[in-house]
Amino acid sequence: MLQINNLNKSYGNKHILKNLNFNILKNETNVIIGPSGSGKTTLLRSLNYLERVDSGIMHFNKKNIDLGQYNKADISYVRSKSAFVFQNFNLFLNKKVIDNVALGLILNKKLNKQQAYDEAKKALDKVGMKDHLDAYPMSLSGGQQQRVAIARAIALKPDVIFFDEPTSALDPKRVSYVAAIIKDLSANSITMLIVTHEIDFAKKVADKIIFMEDGEIVETGTTEQIFYEAKEIKTRQFLSHIYYANSDYVI
Ligand SMILES: Nc1ncnc2c1ncn2[C@@H]1O[C@H](COP(=O)(O)OP(=O)(O)OP(=O)(O)O)[C@@H](O)[C@H]1O
Ligand SMILES: [Mg+2]
């Protein structure tokens, strides 16, 4: 449902994304892991036109989109069928929880006010936030704010949701709650592409892992294949480094 071919991006003379190719199937949860600076965020942002790329073709819902061409119709097509969940939630702090979720439905989906608020309530219920409709984001924990951000994304009923490190601003005990919500979304047939540093979280939610290093996709595979039978030495080295750095893991 989302296939990327020959995606390249440079900042100045620095080649950041190096001829990336991958394919995401419908209803699959794909997780991108890799060292800091490997280009994970840049990739995710490029797929939603938050970054301009040098070249690359996106096949999205049977439509072929040239990411290297700035085309307003393509941008609005991609954005209308995808949603983005950011590391730092990006909620409007001066708006209540329910307004944060309803706003996109009114502006982007052109729902009337009644429909938008009904849909927003349903989405907030799905993430366990229906008791906080009138709260302001700053009165909520990081985990709760992230749940509102996820509700805002799912309310739009996108074909794919991109997440950039959805758990990294949360304290560890809240990570598993957000992981459970994401797991629940995948059980409800939502296609997701998630960047994370947290291997435990990746293992919980992923159908497929994409390992990136230095702007390249080194290896992709199922959770089993990557974590227990990685073919590439670079993948093994990255994982052993993480295991070593985190004493909770036993190899
Ligand atoms: N606006 C920018 N201008 C110039 N270089 C940039 C810019 N944004 C990112 N880069 C560079 O692109 C490379 C990839 O950055 P990116 O943020 O995508 O990495 P990442 O894998 O998401 O890292 P992290 O795990 O730390 O979030 C890095 O070398 C970074 O310095
Ligand atoms: Mg990043």
Coordinates of C-alpha atoms and ligand atoms in Angstrom, one line a residue:
M1 CA 0.0 0.0 0.0
L2 CA 3.0 2.2 0.5
Q3 CA 6.1 1.5 -1.6
I4 CA 9.1 3.7 -1.9
N5 CA 11.7 3.5 -4.7
N6 CA 15.0 5.2 -5.0
L7 CA 14.5 7.9 -2.4
N8 CA 17.4 10.3 -2.1
K9 CA 17.8 13.4 0.0
S10 CA 20.8 15.7 0.7
Y11 CA 21.3 18.6 3.0
G12 CA 23.8 20.7 1.1
N13 CA 26.5 18.3 -0.1
K14 CA 25.7 15.8 2.6
H15 CA 23.8 12.8 1.2
I16 CA 21.4 11.9 4.0
L17 CA 19.0 9.3 2.5
K18 CA 20.8 7.0 0.1
N19 CA 18.6 5.4 -2.5
L20 CA 16.1 3.9 -0.1
N21 CA 13.7 1.2 -1.2
F22 CA 11.0 -0.4 0.9
N23 CA 7.4 -1.6 0.9
I24 CA 4.8 -1.4 3.6
L25 CA 1.8 -3.7 3.4
K26 CA -1.7 -2.8 4.4
N27 CA -2.4 -3.3 8.1
E28 CA 1.2 -3.9 8.9
T29 CA 3.1 -2.2 11.7
N30 CA 6.6 -1.3 10.4
V31 CA 9.2 -0.1 12.9
I32 CA 12.4 1.8 11.9
I33 CA 15.4 1.4 14.2
G34 CA 18.9 2.6 13.8
P35 CA 21.6 4.8 15.4
S36 CA 21.1 8.5 16.1
G37 CA 21.7 10.5 12.9
S38 CA 21.0 7.6 10.6
G39 CA 18.2 9.5 8.9
K40 CA 15.1 8.0 10.5
T41 CA 13.3 11.3 11.2
T42 CA 14.3 12.7 7.8
L43 CA 12.8 9.7 6.1
L44 CA 9.5 9.9 8.0
R45 CA 9.2 13.6 7.3
S46 CA 10.1 13.2 3.7
L47 CA 7.2 10.8 3.2
N48 CA 4.7 13.4 4.4
Y49 CA 6.3 16.3 2.4
L50 CA 7.6 17.9 5.7
E51 CA 11.0 17.7 4.0
R52 CA 11.8 18.1 0.3
V53 CA 13.7 15.3 -1.3
D54 CA 16.0 15.2 -4.3
S55 CA 14.3 12.2 -5.9
G56 CA 12.1 9.2 -5.1
I57 CA 8.9 7.6 -6.2
M58 CA 6.1 6.8 -3.8
H59 CA 3.4 4.3 -4.8
F60 CA 0.6 5.1 -2.4
N61 CA -2.8 3.5 -2.8
K62 CA -2.1 2.7 -6.4
K63 CA -1.1 6.3 -7.1
N64 CA 2.4 7.0 -8.3
I65 CA 3.8 10.1 -6.7
D66 CA 7.1 11.7 -7.7
L67 CA 8.4 13.0 -4.3
G68 CA 11.1 15.0 -6.1
Q69 CA 8.5 17.2 -7.8
Y70 CA 6.8 19.8 -5.7
N71 CA 3.2 19.3 -6.6
K72 CA 0.4 20.7 -4.5
A73 CA -2.2 18.2 -5.5
D74 CA 0.1 15.3 -4.5
I75 CA 1.0 16.9 -1.2
S76 CA -2.6 17.4 -0.3
Y77 CA -3.4 13.8 -1.4
V78 CA -0.7 12.3 0.8
R79 CA -1.5 14.5 3.7
S80 CA -5.3 13.7 3.5
K81 CA -4.5 10.0 3.7
S82 CA -1.8 10.0 6.3
A83 CA -1.3 11.3 9.8
F84 CA 1.8 12.2 11.8
V85 CA 2.4 11.6 15.6
F86 CA 5.4 13.6 16.8
Q87 CA 7.8 12.9 19.7
N88 CA 6.7 16.0 21.5
F89 CA 2.9 15.6 20.8
N90 CA 2.5 19.0 19.0
L91 CA -0.8 19.7 20.7
F92 CA -2.3 23.2 20.8
L93 CA -1.7 24.1 24.4
N94 CA -4.4 26.8 24.5
K95 CA -7.1 24.4 23.3
K96 CA -8.9 21.7 25.2
V97 CA -8.3 18.0 24.5
I98 CA -11.5 17.6 22.6
D99 CA -10.8 20.7 20.5
N100 CA -7.4 19.5 19.6
V101 CA -8.9 16.3 18.1
A102 CA -12.0 18.0 16.5
L103 CA -10.1 20.8 14.8
G104 CA -8.4 18.6 12.2
L105 CA -11.8 17.0 11.4
I106 CA -13.4 20.4 10.8
L107 CA -10.5 21.9 8.8
N108 CA -9.2 18.9 6.9
K109 CA -12.1 16.5 6.7
K110 CA -14.7 19.2 6.4
L111 CA -17.0 17.6 9.0
N112 CA -19.6 19.8 10.6
K113 CA -19.1 20.7 14.2
Q114 CA -21.5 18.1 15.6
Q115 CA -19.9 15.2 13.5
A116 CA -16.4 16.4 14.3
Y117 CA -17.0 16.4 18.1
D118 CA -18.7 13.0 17.9
E119 CA -15.8 11.5 16.0
A120 CA -13.3 13.2 18.3
K121 CA -15.0 11.7 21.4
K122 CA -15.0 8.2 19.8
A123 CA -11.2 8.5 19.1
L124 CA -10.5 9.8 22.6
D125 CA -12.5 6.9 24.0
K126 CA -10.3 4.4 22.0
V127 CA -7.2 5.7 23.7
G128 CA -8.7 5.8 27.2
M129 CA -9.0 9.6 27.4
K130 CA -12.7 10.1 27.4
D131 CA -12.6 11.4 31.0
H132 CA -10.3 14.3 30.0
L133 CA -12.2 15.9 27.1
D134 CA -12.2 19.4 28.7
A135 CA -8.7 19.3 30.1
Y136 CA -5.9 21.4 28.7
P137 CA -2.8 19.6 27.5
M138 CA -0.5 21.1 30.1
S139 CA -2.6 19.5 32.9
L140 CA -2.0 16.0 31.5
S141 CA 1.0 13.7 31.8
G142 CA 3.3 13.1 28.8
G143 CA 1.7 9.7 28.3
Q144 CA -1.8 11.2 28.3
Q145 CA -0.8 14.0 25.9
Q146 CA 0.6 11.4 23.6
R147 CA -2.7 9.5 23.7
V148 CA -4.5 12.7 22.7
A149 CA -2.0 13.1 19.8
I150 CA -2.7 9.5 18.8
A151 CA -6.5 10.1 19.0
R152 CA -6.1 13.1 16.8
A153 CA -4.3 11.0 14.2
I154 CA -6.8 8.1 14.3
A155 CA -9.8 10.4 14.2
L156 CA -8.8 11.4 10.7
K157 CA -9.1 7.7 9.6
P158 CA -5.9 7.8 7.6
D159 CA -4.6 5.0 5.5
V160 CA -1.2 5.2 7.2
I161 CA 0.1 6.8 10.5
F162 CA 3.7 7.9 10.8
F163 CA 5.1 8.0 14.4
D164 CA 8.4 9.6 15.2
E165 CA 9.6 8.3 18.6
P166 CA 6.2 8.3 20.2
T167 CA 7.5 7.1 23.5
S168 CA 10.8 8.8 23.9
A169 CA 9.4 11.8 25.9
L170 CA 7.6 9.5 28.3
D171 CA 8.8 8.0 31.5
P172 CA 9.4 4.2 31.3
K173 CA 6.2 3.1 33.0
R174 CA 4.0 5.0 30.6
V175 CA 5.8 3.5 27.6
S176 CA 4.0 0.2 27.9
Y177 CA 0.6 1.9 28.0
V178 CA 1.3 3.7 24.7
A179 CA 2.7 0.5 23.3
A180 CA -0.6 -1.3 24.2
I181 CA -2.6 1.4 22.4
I182 CA -0.4 1.1 19.3
K183 CA -0.8 -2.7 19.5
D184 CA -4.5 -2.2 19.7
L185 CA -4.5 0.0 16.6
S186 CA -2.6 -2.7 14.7
A187 CA -5.2 -5.2 15.7
N188 CA -7.7 -2.8 14.2
S189 CA -6.1 -2.8 10.8
I190 CA -4.3 0.5 10.9
T191 CA -1.1 0.7 8.8
M192 CA 1.8 2.3 10.7
L193 CA 5.4 3.3 10.2
I194 CA 7.1 4.0 13.6
V195 CA 10.5 5.3 14.4
T196 CA 11.8 4.3 17.8
H197 CA 14.9 3.9 19.9
E198 CA 13.2 1.5 22.2
I199 CA 13.9 -2.0 21.3
D200 CA 11.5 -3.5 23.8
F201 CA 8.7 -1.3 22.4
A202 CA 9.7 -2.3 18.8
K203 CA 9.5 -5.9 19.7
K204 CA 6.0 -5.5 21.2
V205 CA 4.4 -3.6 18.3
A206 CA 6.3 -4.5 15.1
D207 CA 5.3 -6.9 12.3
K208 CA 8.4 -5.8 10.4
I209 CA 11.6 -4.1 11.3
I210 CA 13.6 -1.8 9.1
F211 CA 17.2 -1.2 10.3
M212 CA 18.8 2.0 9.0
E213 CA 22.4 3.1 9.4
D214 CA 24.1 6.1 7.8
G215 CA 21.2 6.9 5.5
E216 CA 20.9 3.4 4.2
I217 CA 18.5 0.6 4.8
V218 CA 20.8 -2.2 5.9
E219 CA 18.2 -4.9 6.5
T220 CA 14.5 -5.5 6.8
G221 CA 12.7 -8.5 8.3
T222 CA 10.3 -9.8 10.8
T223 CA 10.9 -9.1 14.5
E224 CA 12.3 -12.6 14.8
Q225 CA 14.5 -12.3 11.8
I226 CA 16.1 -9.0 12.9
F227 CA 16.4 -9.5 16.6
Y228 CA 17.4 -13.2 16.6
E229 CA 18.7 -14.1 13.2
A230 CA 20.0 -10.8 11.6
K231 CA 22.0 -11.5 8.5
E232 CA 24.0 -8.3 8.3
I233 CA 26.9 -7.7 10.6
K234 CA 26.0 -4.0 11.0
T235 CA 22.6 -5.1 12.3
R236 CA 24.1 -7.5 14.8
Q237 CA 26.6 -4.9 15.9
F238 CA 23.9 -2.3 16.5
L239 CA 21.7 -4.7 18.5
S240 CA 24.6 -6.0 20.6
H241 CA 25.6 -2.5 21.4
I242 CA 22.0 -1.7 22.6
Y243 CA 21.8 -4.9 24.6
Y244 CA 25.1 -4.2 26.2
A245 CA 24.0 -0.6 27.1
N246 CA 20.8 -1.8 28.7
S247 CA 21.3 -4.2 31.5
D248 CA 17.6 -5.3 31.4
Y249 CA 18.3 -7.3 28.3
V250 CA 19.8 -10.7 28.5
I251 CA 21.4 -12.4 25.4
Ligands
LIG1 N1 17.7 20.6 8.8 C1 18.9 19.9 8.7 N2 20.0 20.5 8.1 C2 21.1 19.9 7.9 N3 21.3 18.6 8.3 C3 20.3 18.0 8.9 C4 19.0 18.6 9.1 N4 18.2 17.7 9.8 C5 18.9 16.6 9.9 N5 20.2 16.7 9.4 C6 21.2 15.7 9.4 O1 20.7 14.6 8.7 C7 21.1 13.4 9.4 C8 19.9 12.5 9.7 O2 19.2 13.2 10.8 P1 17.9 12.6 11.4 O3 17.4 13.6 12.3 O4 17.0 12.1 10.3 O5 18.4 11.3 12.1 P2 17.7 10.3 13.1 O6 18.0 8.9 12.6 O7 16.3 10.7 13.2 O8 18.4 10.6 14.5 P3 17.9 10.5 16.0 O9 17.8 9.0 16.3 O10 18.9 11.2 16.8 O11 16.5 11.2 16.0 C9 22.0 13.8 10.5 O12 23.3 13.7 10.1 C10 21.6 15.2 10.8 O13 22.7 16.0 11.3
MG2 MG 15.0 11.3 14.8

